[in-house]
Amino acid sequence: MRIIPAEEFKLSREVEYGTPEQNEAVREIVGAIRTEGDAALLRYTEQHDRVKLDAASLRVTQQEIEAAYEHVDAAFLTAIREAAVNIRVFHEKQKRSSWMDLQPDGTLLGQIIRPLKRVGVYVPGGKAAYPSSVLMNVIPAQVAGVPEIVMVTPPATGGQEGINPYILVAAAEAGVKEMYRVGGAQAIAALAYGTVSIPPVDKICGPGNIYVALAKRAVFGVVDIDSIAGPSEIAVLADDSADPAYVAADLLSQAEHDEMASAILVTPSRRLAEAVAAEVESQLAVLPREQIARQSIDSYGAVLLVKSLEEGIDIINRLAPEHLEVMTEEPMQLLGRIENAGAIFLGAYSSEPVGDYFAGPNHIIPTNGTARFSSPVNVDDFIKKSSLIHYSKEALLKNGEHIITLARHEGLEGHARAIEIRLEKERGN
Amino acid sequence: MRIIPAEEFKLSREVEYGTPEQNEAVREIVGAIRTEGDAALLRYTEQHDRVKLDAASLRVTQQEIEAAYEHVDAAFLTAIREAAVNIRVFHEKQKRSSWMDLQPDGTLLGQIIRPLKRVGVYVPGGKAAYPSSVLMNVIPAQVAGVPEIVMVTPPATGGQEGINPYILVAAAEAGVKEMYRVGGAQAIAALAYGTVSIPPVDKICGPGNIYVALAKRAVFGVVDIDSIAGPSEIAVLADDSADPAYVAADLLSQAEHDEMASAILVTPSRRLAEAVAAEVESQLAVLPREQIARQSIDSYGAVLLVKSLEEGIDIINRLAPEHLEVMTEEPMQLLGRIENAGAIFLGAYSSEPVGDYFAGPNHIIPTNGTARFSSPVNVDDFIKKSSLIHYSKEALLKNGEHIITLARHEGLEGHARAIEIRLEKERGN
């Protein structure tokens, strides 16, 4: 792992917009689903997933879900249930209520909070199918009060027909009652526009391959979408007190995700820097996903030597990492200066996987520097607000002239008259 | 104004994505600003706005702002100041605090709320320059705690050089200290990537023409953007008790915005329907913006006759209008059933311009049916959340095996080992 002075480092990965061919393919699929509905959905499923279904078999049955429970082991079931409880408890604290502001003149202003009515969660097939991500998308929607949460996932995973039983169990444990065996751009289009078999949703979330990402982009506006996740990142800010084996293990747990993942150590300690670089090498050698992790470390990994922890924090704020671990003697003292980081892990025992799987906060976190302006998935992503204005006659008589003045200065005479007509009539009464 | 049975109505306006030529022009401008900075910014300003500036004259001076105050009348100043107070008071109620959850085993979980650091507000030139919109974008950002709010607006409005003094005064009153005379796609690109004269921002908001909208779309991801507003809409739900003159005036105050605006009355009363249609005709005849309003009413306006108010609410929920006025005998009683509407105005005195200019809630509201899943501009649009995890040794020893189980079931051995290495060491101690 290269050790470099901080000022020489720049992390930059361009956003993936797909090739013209991929965009064209997605446009065609979305258009076909929109006009032909189920017929196109079944055709693309046969074409891309090599599974021949009919409309009646799109929905996953109760029997299949029960069968999935037979396939999963007790340790998994216990762990996912405890994780679900923790995730629910954390997200419950994000809930907000509608409020009203009553004014002495009889005016009532307010903000109404309502859950979205129907949300679709996409779960990819194959190796990228993570039961934990099912919980992280479904539970916040549920806590928000979304009455209809539907999951879609490809009918075949890695060449094998049938849905990963761990995914089915995670969804059932999270409380999903409606699941369909469709994937790819065709599943996204079906959720957005609806078909006879799959009623449309208000929002689509969950990760997927490039076709899924492009389809989400294409239907945005018809429905809401979540942000399109980039490769994962971790930055560790550590001083001499940190255990190099812990730091290296945490960097590698990020690097093993994919070749484009980024793992960075920021430290003022050359001793730690060298020890971590050595540990990374020895831990890498025995890691099952060594090849992926090594390519990530070589391409996007680095140890950045800084003069002080303060300079380190400046760099962190510039990187705005998805995950930040702070392993220093007094991590809590630094918290107030950390401006940009999606999730902050403090101290030696707050290893990133604690947050990935179990502690409660969401593991879907802004990547690629977007923690500067966006947030981990949370309950607010599944609600909408409406403003409420109940103006009193007294308030209108008192303030009407101001409103008319502002409207006329913007050249909107019709606005002015809507007020004026009332003032004339009510003053006449 | 046509009166039609509700089931025959469908409002649908496609999202505007620009012509290939417009997209190409924007791509070129954004690329040039990104690589050449100020030089390109000045070149495009000369080309598009026909104003020759140098880098030193991009920023609006204190003297110009003071001169603008000389140009505006006292009635405007009083009105905009009172409006600003109301907007501030309403948005203050949207603020939220960071929170912590302390657990008995020493674990600390939390959600940190921070304002964005720097926000850019785009204000169009010409007739679409609305002082009220300056307040509606700037004040929520300010209430959120954004320390740097910068305004950009074209150096010429409607062929005349110089910025509209009402815009300058509104911005100054809202508290903007940094303003630049640049507009178009080049201003958006400068805010996103930064130039020597204009440091980059974290989020860009505010309306603009198609080039501005396409530029915002192009830089999304580098910075955050607000939603791209479509044409404005109003729906009025009224019964026999409503005053037809008030209803007509409110419909027209929407229709005068632009030819694509939509104004719809939903009512079970044929008597009201006919009276409103007649009132619309007679009020239209004397409206300065008659031509615009008439085209809007003819193309996108309608009176929808329903069998009951309940059926009317179903239609409203399907339309998800930007603005909804409820003028019925007991409007408050219907509120609980209204699911989709950006801003809800209750009763005879809550005319839409009350909310457009003065009451306090934001007037930037989701259009084109997107109130199904999005919200008026609010303080949350200018903050970001970070999750906080400070796991205790005790918690890790207790829960570590569950985390390892979940990681191994997802095939992420590196994740499992990051926990395992700690369990082994700490149990050994």
PDB file of C-alpha atoms in Angstrom, chain A residues 14 17 34 73 75-76 78-80 82-83 89-90 93-94 96 99-101 108-112 114 116-117 127 130-133 166 201-202 218 220-224 243 245-247 249-250 253-254 256-257 283 286-289 325 327 331-332 335-362 370-376 378 380 383-393 396 399 402-403 405-407 409-415 417-419 421-422 425-426, chain B residues 14 17 34 73 75-76 78-80 82-83 89-90 93-94 96 99-101 108-112 114 116-117 127 130-133 166 201-202 218 220-224 243 245-246 249-250 253-254 256-257 283 286-289 325 327 331-332 335-362 370-376 378 380 383-393 396 399 402-403 405-407 409-415 417-419 421-422 425-426:
ATOM      1  CA  GLU A  14     -16.409   9.881 -12.778  1.00  0.00           C
ATOM      2  CA  TYR A  17     -23.659   7.199 -17.408  1.00  0.00           C
ATOM      3  CA  ARG A  34     -44.921   1.266 -20.855  1.00  0.00           C
ATOM      4  CA  ASP A  73     -29.798 -21.793   9.121  1.00  0.00           C
ATOM      5  CA  ALA A  75     -27.671 -18.605  13.196  1.00  0.00           C
ATOM      6  CA  PHE A  76     -28.564 -16.477  10.174  1.00  0.00           C
ATOM      7  CA  THR A  78     -31.241 -15.085  14.776  1.00  0.00           C
ATOM      8  CA  ALA A  79     -28.675 -12.585  13.520  1.00  0.00           C
ATOM      9  CA  ILE A  80     -30.957 -11.006  10.932  1.00  0.00           C
ATOM     10  CA  GLU A  82     -31.579  -8.941  15.973  1.00  0.00           C
ATOM     11  CA  ALA A  83     -30.221  -6.672  13.244  1.00  0.00           C
ATOM     12  CA  VAL A  89     -35.152   1.189  16.795  1.00  0.00           C
ATOM     13  CA  PHE A  90     -32.652   3.603  15.220  1.00  0.00           C
ATOM     14  CA  LYS A  93     -35.979   8.051  16.178  1.00  0.00           C
ATOM     15  CA  GLN A  94     -36.015   9.763  12.762  1.00  0.00           C
ATOM     16  CA  ARG A  96     -41.473  13.314  12.658  1.00  0.00           C
ATOM     17  CA  TRP A  99     -47.309  20.356  13.094  1.00  0.00           C
ATOM     18  CA  MET A 100     -49.590  23.370  13.212  1.00  0.00           C
ATOM     19  CA  ASP A 101     -48.954  26.966  14.091  1.00  0.00           C
ATOM     20  CA  LEU A 108     -53.492  28.385  10.893  1.00  0.00           C
ATOM     21  CA  LEU A 109     -50.282  27.371   9.150  1.00  0.00           C
ATOM     22  CA  GLY A 110     -48.806  23.932   9.181  1.00  0.00           C
ATOM     23  CA  GLN A 111     -46.705  21.186   7.716  1.00  0.00           C
ATOM     24  CA  ILE A 112     -48.321  17.829   7.074  1.00  0.00           C
ATOM     25  CA  ARG A 114     -47.395  11.741   5.110  1.00  0.00           C
ATOM     26  CA  LEU A 116     -45.451   7.642   0.415  1.00  0.00           C
ATOM     27  CA  LYS A 117     -48.204   5.227  -0.504  1.00  0.00           C
ATOM     28  CA  LYS A 127     -23.489 -12.374  -5.911  1.00  0.00           C
ATOM     29  CA  TYR A 130     -27.311  -8.819   0.098  1.00  0.00           C
ATOM     30  CA  PRO A 131     -29.968  -9.682   2.693  1.00  0.00           C
ATOM     31  CA  SER A 132     -28.688  -6.792   4.828  1.00  0.00           C
ATOM     32  CA  SER A 133     -29.496  -4.296   2.058  1.00  0.00           C
ATOM     33  CA  TYR A 166     -31.707 -15.549   2.256  1.00  0.00           C
ATOM     34  CA  VAL A 201     -45.194   2.698  -7.148  1.00  0.00           C
ATOM     35  CA  ASP A 202     -44.301   6.226  -6.010  1.00  0.00           C
ATOM     36  CA  ALA A 218     -35.006   7.239 -17.173  1.00  0.00           C
ATOM     37  CA  PHE A 220     -37.134   9.644 -12.519  1.00  0.00           C
ATOM     38  CA  GLY A 221     -39.899  12.237 -12.492  1.00  0.00           C
ATOM     39  CA  VAL A 222     -42.604   9.647 -13.138  1.00  0.00           C
ATOM     40  CA  VAL A 223     -41.580   8.219  -9.773  1.00  0.00           C
ATOM     41  CA  ASP A 224     -38.982   9.200  -7.223  1.00  0.00           C
ATOM     42  CA  ASP A 243      -3.938  -0.984  16.425  1.00  0.00           C
ATOM     43  CA  ALA A 245      -4.119  -4.923  12.599  1.00  0.00           C
ATOM     44  CA  TYR A 246      -7.563  -3.415  13.230  1.00  0.00           C
ATOM     45  CA  VAL A 247      -6.941  -0.568  10.805  1.00  0.00           C
ATOM     46  CA  ALA A 249      -8.627  -5.319   8.552  1.00  0.00           C
ATOM     47  CA  ASP A 250     -11.121  -2.468   8.250  1.00  0.00           C
ATOM     48  CA  SER A 253     -13.229  -5.074   4.498  1.00  0.00           C
ATOM     49  CA  GLN A 254     -13.911  -2.109   2.235  1.00  0.00           C
ATOM     50  CA  GLU A 256     -12.955  -6.559  -0.874  1.00  0.00           C
ATOM     51  CA  HIS A 257     -16.267  -5.045  -2.072  1.00  0.00           C
ATOM     52  CA  GLN A 283      -3.846  -9.976   5.712  1.00  0.00           C
ATOM     53  CA  VAL A 286      -4.939 -14.963   3.082  1.00  0.00           C
ATOM     54  CA  LEU A 287      -8.161 -13.165   2.055  1.00  0.00           C
ATOM     55  CA  PRO A 288     -10.561 -15.200  -0.149  1.00  0.00           C
ATOM     56  CA  ARG A 289     -11.340 -12.086  -2.234  1.00  0.00           C
ATOM     57  CA  GLU A 325     -13.443   5.580  11.144  1.00  0.00           C
ATOM     58  CA  MET A 327      -9.219   5.593  15.778  1.00  0.00           C
ATOM     59  CA  PRO A 331     -12.069  10.393  19.015  1.00  0.00           C
ATOM     60  CA  MET A 332     -15.056  12.218  20.520  1.00  0.00           C
ATOM     61  CA  LEU A 335     -16.242  15.009  16.124  1.00  0.00           C
ATOM     62  CA  GLY A 336     -17.172  18.694  16.102  1.00  0.00           C
ATOM     63  CA  ARG A 337     -14.713  19.428  13.305  1.00  0.00           C
ATOM     64  CA  ILE A 338     -15.813  16.620  10.987  1.00  0.00           C
ATOM     65  CA  GLU A 339     -18.098  18.276   8.459  1.00  0.00           C
ATOM     66  CA  ASN A 340     -18.362  15.809   5.614  1.00  0.00           C
ATOM     67  CA  ALA A 341     -18.719  12.062   6.182  1.00  0.00           C
ATOM     68  CA  GLY A 342     -21.729   9.826   5.578  1.00  0.00           C
ATOM     69  CA  ALA A 343     -21.242   7.602   8.617  1.00  0.00           C
ATOM     70  CA  ILE A 344     -18.737   8.203  11.393  1.00  0.00           C
ATOM     71  CA  PHE A 345     -17.351   5.273  13.404  1.00  0.00           C
ATOM     72  CA  LEU A 346     -15.556   6.271  16.594  1.00  0.00           C
ATOM     73  CA  GLY A 347     -13.014   4.205  18.499  1.00  0.00           C
ATOM     74  CA  ALA A 348     -11.343   0.819  18.182  1.00  0.00           C
ATOM     75  CA  TYR A 349     -14.509  -1.310  18.456  1.00  0.00           C
ATOM     76  CA  SER A 350     -16.601   0.550  15.890  1.00  0.00           C
ATOM     77  CA  SER A 351     -15.380  -1.448  12.933  1.00  0.00           C
ATOM     78  CA  GLU A 352     -17.262  -0.646   9.742  1.00  0.00           C
ATOM     79  CA  PRO A 353     -19.029  -4.062   9.547  1.00  0.00           C
ATOM     80  CA  VAL A 354     -20.703  -3.174  12.860  1.00  0.00           C
ATOM     81  CA  GLY A 355     -22.578  -0.514  10.913  1.00  0.00           C
ATOM     82  CA  ASP A 356     -22.891  -2.535   7.731  1.00  0.00           C
ATOM     83  CA  TYR A 357     -24.875  -5.233   9.457  1.00  0.00           C
ATOM     84  CA  PHE A 358     -25.995  -4.626  12.924  1.00  0.00           C
ATOM     85  CA  ALA A 359     -25.802  -1.445  14.991  1.00  0.00           C
ATOM     86  CA  GLY A 360     -28.904   0.218  13.549  1.00  0.00           C
ATOM     87  CA  PRO A 361     -27.918   3.215  11.388  1.00  0.00           C
ATOM     88  CA  ASN A 362     -28.435   2.744   7.677  1.00  0.00           C
ATOM     89  CA  THR A 370     -21.654  13.396  -2.156  1.00  0.00           C
ATOM     90  CA  ALA A 371     -21.746  13.245   1.664  1.00  0.00           C
ATOM     91  CA  ARG A 372     -21.002  16.977   1.227  1.00  0.00           C
ATOM     92  CA  PHE A 373     -24.672  17.433   0.414  1.00  0.00           C
ATOM     93  CA  SER A 374     -26.551  14.206   0.914  1.00  0.00           C
ATOM     94  CA  SER A 375     -27.435  11.773   3.679  1.00  0.00           C
ATOM     95  CA  PRO A 376     -27.659   8.078   4.477  1.00  0.00           C
ATOM     96  CA  ASN A 378     -33.481   7.524   6.327  1.00  0.00           C
ATOM     97  CA  ASP A 380     -37.408  11.241   5.462  1.00  0.00           C
ATOM     98  CA  ILE A 383     -42.317  10.752   3.449  1.00  0.00           C
ATOM     99  CA  LYS A 384     -43.533  13.895   1.727  1.00  0.00           C
ATOM    100  CA  LYS A 385     -44.566  17.197   3.237  1.00  0.00           C
ATOM    101  CA  SER A 386     -47.540  19.367   2.337  1.00  0.00           C
ATOM    102  CA  SER A 387     -47.888  22.969   3.458  1.00  0.00           C
ATOM    103  CA  LEU A 388     -51.167  23.995   5.049  1.00  0.00           C
ATOM    104  CA  ILE A 389     -52.549  27.528   4.901  1.00  0.00           C
ATOM    105  CA  HIS A 390     -55.843  28.458   6.511  1.00  0.00           C
ATOM    106  CA  TYR A 391     -55.830  32.251   6.352  1.00  0.00           C
ATOM    107  CA  SER A 392     -58.406  34.144   8.376  1.00  0.00           C
ATOM    108  CA  LYS A 393     -60.576  36.976   7.079  1.00  0.00           C
ATOM    109  CA  LEU A 396     -56.435  38.926   4.773  1.00  0.00           C
ATOM    110  CA  ASN A 399     -52.177  41.981   4.976  1.00  0.00           C
ATOM    111  CA  HIS A 402     -48.918  43.957   1.022  1.00  0.00           C
ATOM    112  CA  ILE A 403     -49.769  40.915  -1.077  1.00  0.00           C
ATOM    113  CA  THR A 405     -48.083  45.305  -3.781  1.00  0.00           C
ATOM    114  CA  LEU A 406     -45.784  42.324  -4.214  1.00  0.00           C
ATOM    115  CA  ALA A 407     -47.914  40.791  -6.981  1.00  0.00           C
ATOM    116  CA  HIS A 409     -44.262  44.481  -8.681  1.00  0.00           C
ATOM    117  CA  GLU A 410     -43.913  41.103 -10.340  1.00  0.00           C
ATOM    118  CA  GLY A 411     -46.329  42.066 -13.101  1.00  0.00           C
ATOM    119  CA  LEU A 412     -48.876  39.475 -12.009  1.00  0.00           C
ATOM    120  CA  GLU A 413     -52.085  41.480 -12.003  1.00  0.00           C
ATOM    121  CA  GLY A 414     -54.271  38.346 -11.817  1.00  0.00           C
ATOM    122  CA  HIS A 415     -52.636  37.528  -8.476  1.00  0.00           C
ATOM    123  CA  ARG A 417     -56.988  40.837  -8.305  1.00  0.00           C
ATOM    124  CA  ALA A 418     -57.585  37.520  -6.545  1.00  0.00           C
ATOM    125  CA  ILE A 419     -56.840  39.393  -3.321  1.00  0.00           C
ATOM    126  CA  ILE A 421     -61.787  41.099  -5.213  1.00  0.00           C
ATOM    127  CA  ARG A 422     -61.968  39.685  -1.696  1.00  0.00           C
ATOM    128  CA  LYS A 425     -66.332  42.373  -1.105  1.00  0.00           C
ATOM    129  CA  GLU A 426     -65.435  41.812   2.536  1.00  0.00           C
TER     130      GLU A 426
ATOM    131  CA  GLU B  14     -44.131  15.339 -20.466  1.00  0.00           C
ATOM    132  CA  TYR B  17     -35.415  17.256 -21.719  1.00  0.00           C
ATOM    133  CA  ARG B  34     -14.703  23.472 -16.192  1.00  0.00           C
ATOM    134  CA  ASP B  73     -40.542  52.248  -3.424  1.00  0.00           C
ATOM    135  CA  ALA B  75     -44.533  50.044  -0.166  1.00  0.00           C
ATOM    136  CA  PHE B  76     -42.463  47.287  -1.805  1.00  0.00           C
ATOM    137  CA  THR B  78     -42.336  47.225   3.714  1.00  0.00           C
ATOM    138  CA  ALA B  79     -44.168  44.350   2.041  1.00  0.00           C
ATOM    139  CA  ILE B  80     -41.047  42.325   1.297  1.00  0.00           C
ATOM    140  CA  GLU B  82     -42.979  41.597   6.381  1.00  0.00           C
ATOM    141  CA  ALA B  83     -43.054  38.678   3.985  1.00  0.00           C
ATOM    142  CA  VAL B  89     -40.850  32.229  11.244  1.00  0.00           C
ATOM    143  CA  PHE B  90     -42.469  29.360   9.317  1.00  0.00           C
ATOM    144  CA  LYS B  93     -40.238  25.481  12.798  1.00  0.00           C
ATOM    145  CA  GLN B  94     -38.732  23.013  10.319  1.00  0.00           C
ATOM    146  CA  ARG B  96     -34.091  19.874  13.645  1.00  0.00           C
ATOM    147  CA  TRP B  99     -29.574  13.531  18.458  1.00  0.00           C
ATOM    148  CA  MET B 100     -27.812  10.800  20.374  1.00  0.00           C
ATOM    149  CA  ASP B 101     -29.003   7.488  21.713  1.00  0.00           C
ATOM    150  CA  LEU B 108     -23.600   5.601  21.469  1.00  0.00           C
ATOM    151  CA  LEU B 109     -25.557   5.945  18.235  1.00  0.00           C
ATOM    152  CA  GLY B 110     -26.668   9.200  16.716  1.00  0.00           C
ATOM    153  CA  GLN B 111     -27.661  11.367  13.811  1.00  0.00           C
ATOM    154  CA  ILE B 112     -25.715  14.558  13.205  1.00  0.00           C
ATOM    155  CA  ARG B 114     -25.230  19.913   9.613  1.00  0.00           C
ATOM    156  CA  LEU B 116     -24.521  22.593   3.708  1.00  0.00           C
ATOM    157  CA  LYS B 117     -21.516  24.873   3.601  1.00  0.00           C
ATOM    158  CA  LYS B 127     -39.721  39.029 -16.816  1.00  0.00           C
ATOM    159  CA  TYR B 130     -39.356  37.307  -9.088  1.00  0.00           C
ATOM    160  CA  PRO B 131     -38.179  38.944  -5.846  1.00  0.00           C
ATOM    161  CA  SER B 132     -40.484  36.608  -3.906  1.00  0.00           C
ATOM    162  CA  SER B 133     -38.637  33.567  -5.285  1.00  0.00           C
ATOM    163  CA  TYR B 166     -36.080  44.624  -6.839  1.00  0.00           C
ATOM    164  CA  VAL B 201     -20.926  25.495  -4.070  1.00  0.00           C
ATOM    165  CA  ASP B 202     -22.460  22.303  -2.656  1.00  0.00           C
ATOM    166  CA  ALA B 218     -25.533  18.015 -16.212  1.00  0.00           C
ATOM    167  CA  PHE B 220     -25.960  16.956 -10.680  1.00  0.00           C
ATOM    168  CA  GLY B 221     -23.691  14.618  -8.714  1.00  0.00           C
ATOM    169  CA  VAL B 222     -20.848  17.122  -8.662  1.00  0.00           C
ATOM    170  CA  VAL B 223     -23.222  19.279  -6.620  1.00  0.00           C
ATOM    171  CA  ASP B 224     -26.772  18.804  -5.423  1.00  0.00           C
ATOM    172  CA  ASP B 243     -68.085  32.294  -4.175  1.00  0.00           C
ATOM    173  CA  ALA B 245     -65.879  35.169  -8.317  1.00  0.00           C
ATOM    174  CA  TYR B 246     -63.244  34.079  -5.797  1.00  0.00           C
ATOM    175  CA  ALA B 249     -59.991  34.829  -9.749  1.00  0.00           C
ATOM    176  CA  ASP B 250     -57.838  32.146  -8.135  1.00  0.00           C
ATOM    177  CA  SER B 253     -54.064  33.884 -10.980  1.00  0.00           C
ATOM    178  CA  GLN B 254     -52.586  30.491 -11.840  1.00  0.00           C
ATOM    179  CA  GLU B 256     -51.694  33.966 -16.031  1.00  0.00           C
ATOM    180  CA  HIS B 257     -48.306  32.419 -15.110  1.00  0.00           C
ATOM    181  CA  GLN B 283     -62.600  38.360 -15.522  1.00  0.00           C
ATOM    182  CA  VAL B 286     -60.071  42.585 -18.470  1.00  0.00           C
ATOM    183  CA  LEU B 287     -56.888  40.793 -17.414  1.00  0.00           C
ATOM    184  CA  PRO B 288     -53.609  42.363 -18.658  1.00  0.00           C
ATOM    185  CA  ARG B 289     -52.135  38.901 -19.286  1.00  0.00           C
ATOM    186  CA  GLU B 325     -57.645  25.228  -2.611  1.00  0.00           C
ATOM    187  CA  MET B 327     -63.534  26.101  -0.635  1.00  0.00           C
ATOM    188  CA  PRO B 331     -62.796  22.426   4.615  1.00  0.00           C
ATOM    189  CA  MET B 332     -60.978  21.199   7.746  1.00  0.00           C
ATOM    190  CA  LEU B 335     -58.069  17.509   5.249  1.00  0.00           C
ATOM    191  CA  GLY B 336     -57.477  13.998   6.574  1.00  0.00           C
ATOM    192  CA  ARG B 337     -58.393  12.440   3.230  1.00  0.00           C
ATOM    193  CA  ILE B 338     -56.162  14.647   1.083  1.00  0.00           C
ATOM    194  CA  GLU B 339     -53.075  12.559   0.400  1.00  0.00           C
ATOM    195  CA  ASN B 340     -51.359  14.276  -2.495  1.00  0.00           C
ATOM    196  CA  ALA B 341     -51.068  18.074  -2.769  1.00  0.00           C
ATOM    197  CA  GLY B 342     -48.003  20.284  -2.440  1.00  0.00           C
ATOM    198  CA  ALA B 343     -49.714  23.133  -0.609  1.00  0.00           C
ATOM    199  CA  ILE B 344     -53.249  23.084   0.705  1.00  0.00           C
ATOM    200  CA  PHE B 345     -55.230  26.313   1.054  1.00  0.00           C
ATOM    201  CA  LEU B 346     -58.365  26.029   3.176  1.00  0.00           C
ATOM    202  CA  GLY B 347     -61.372  28.356   3.106  1.00  0.00           C
ATOM    203  CA  ALA B 348     -62.485  31.437   1.218  1.00  0.00           C
ATOM    204  CA  TYR B 349     -59.680  33.758   2.388  1.00  0.00           C
ATOM    205  CA  SER B 350     -56.757  31.450   1.649  1.00  0.00           C
ATOM    206  CA  SER B 351     -56.337  32.589  -1.923  1.00  0.00           C
ATOM    207  CA  GLU B 352     -53.228  31.155  -3.561  1.00  0.00           C
ATOM    208  CA  PRO B 353     -51.365  34.514  -3.729  1.00  0.00           C
ATOM    209  CA  VAL B 354     -51.492  34.576   0.092  1.00  0.00           C
ATOM    210  CA  GLY B 355     -49.108  31.636  -0.035  1.00  0.00           C
ATOM    211  CA  ASP B 356     -47.212  32.830  -3.108  1.00  0.00           C
ATOM    212  CA  TYR B 357     -46.098  35.991  -1.376  1.00  0.00           C
ATOM    213  CA  PHE B 358     -46.774  36.329   2.248  1.00  0.00           C
ATOM    214  CA  ALA B 359     -48.096  33.744   4.693  1.00  0.00           C
ATOM    215  CA  GLY B 360     -44.787  31.980   5.320  1.00  0.00           C
ATOM    216  CA  PRO B 361     -44.831  28.494   3.767  1.00  0.00           C
ATOM    217  CA  ASN B 362     -42.633  28.087   0.725  1.00  0.00           C
ATOM    218  CA  THR B 370     -44.680  14.909  -8.164  1.00  0.00           C
ATOM    219  CA  ALA B 371     -46.383  15.975  -4.922  1.00  0.00           C
ATOM    220  CA  ARG B 372     -47.068  12.224  -4.725  1.00  0.00           C
ATOM    221  CA  PHE B 373     -43.470  11.809  -3.567  1.00  0.00           C
ATOM    222  CA  SER B 374     -41.848  15.203  -3.060  1.00  0.00           C
ATOM    223  CA  SER B 375     -42.219  18.287  -0.910  1.00  0.00           C
ATOM    224  CA  PRO B 376     -42.164  22.077  -1.025  1.00  0.00           C
ATOM    225  CA  ASN B 378     -37.842  23.409   3.122  1.00  0.00           C
ATOM    226  CA  ASP B 380     -34.210  19.849   5.119  1.00  0.00           C
ATOM    227  CA  ILE B 383     -28.898  20.153   5.587  1.00  0.00           C
ATOM    228  CA  LYS B 384     -27.228  16.770   5.464  1.00  0.00           C
ATOM    229  CA  LYS B 385     -27.217  13.992   8.041  1.00  0.00           C
ATOM    230  CA  SER B 386     -24.310  11.862   9.192  1.00  0.00           C
ATOM    231  CA  SER B 387     -24.754   8.679  11.191  1.00  0.00           C
ATOM    232  CA  LEU B 388     -22.669   8.270  14.310  1.00  0.00           C
ATOM    233  CA  ILE B 389     -21.600   4.906  15.711  1.00  0.00           C
ATOM    234  CA  HIS B 390     -19.486   4.594  18.834  1.00  0.00           C
ATOM    235  CA  TYR B 391     -19.659   0.894  19.632  1.00  0.00           C
ATOM    236  CA  SER B 392     -18.446  -0.281  23.011  1.00  0.00           C
ATOM    237  CA  LYS B 393     -16.099  -3.211  23.608  1.00  0.00           C
ATOM    238  CA  LEU B 396     -18.792  -5.919  20.215  1.00  0.00           C
ATOM    239  CA  ASN B 399     -22.835  -9.085  19.171  1.00  0.00           C
ATOM    240  CA  HIS B 402     -23.985 -12.169  14.754  1.00  0.00           C
ATOM    241  CA  ILE B 403     -22.065  -9.694  12.623  1.00  0.00           C
ATOM    242  CA  THR B 405     -22.571 -14.709  10.631  1.00  0.00           C
ATOM    243  CA  LEU B 406     -24.217 -12.059   8.455  1.00  0.00           C
ATOM    244  CA  ALA B 407     -20.952 -11.137   6.717  1.00  0.00           C
ATOM    245  CA  HIS B 409     -23.611 -15.361   4.495  1.00  0.00           C
ATOM    246  CA  GLU B 410     -22.934 -12.520   2.084  1.00  0.00           C
ATOM    247  CA  GLY B 411     -19.575 -13.969   1.094  1.00  0.00           C
ATOM    248  CA  LEU B 412     -17.653 -11.056   2.576  1.00  0.00           C
ATOM    249  CA  GLU B 413     -14.948 -12.792   4.580  1.00  0.00           C
ATOM    250  CA  GLY B 414     -12.937  -9.575   4.978  1.00  0.00           C
ATOM    251  CA  HIS B 415     -15.870  -8.069   6.849  1.00  0.00           C
ATOM    252  CA  ARG B 417     -12.343 -10.964   9.829  1.00  0.00           C
ATOM    253  CA  ALA B 418     -12.420  -7.284  10.793  1.00  0.00           C
ATOM    254  CA  ILE B 419     -14.702  -8.342  13.641  1.00  0.00           C
ATOM    255  CA  ILE B 421      -9.553 -10.153  14.756  1.00  0.00           C
ATOM    256  CA  ARG B 422     -10.965  -7.903  17.491  1.00  0.00           C
ATOM    257  CA  LYS B 425      -7.532 -10.103  20.667  1.00  0.00           C
ATOM    258  CA  GLU B 426      -9.984  -8.705  23.216  1.00  0.00           C
TER     259      GLU B 426
END
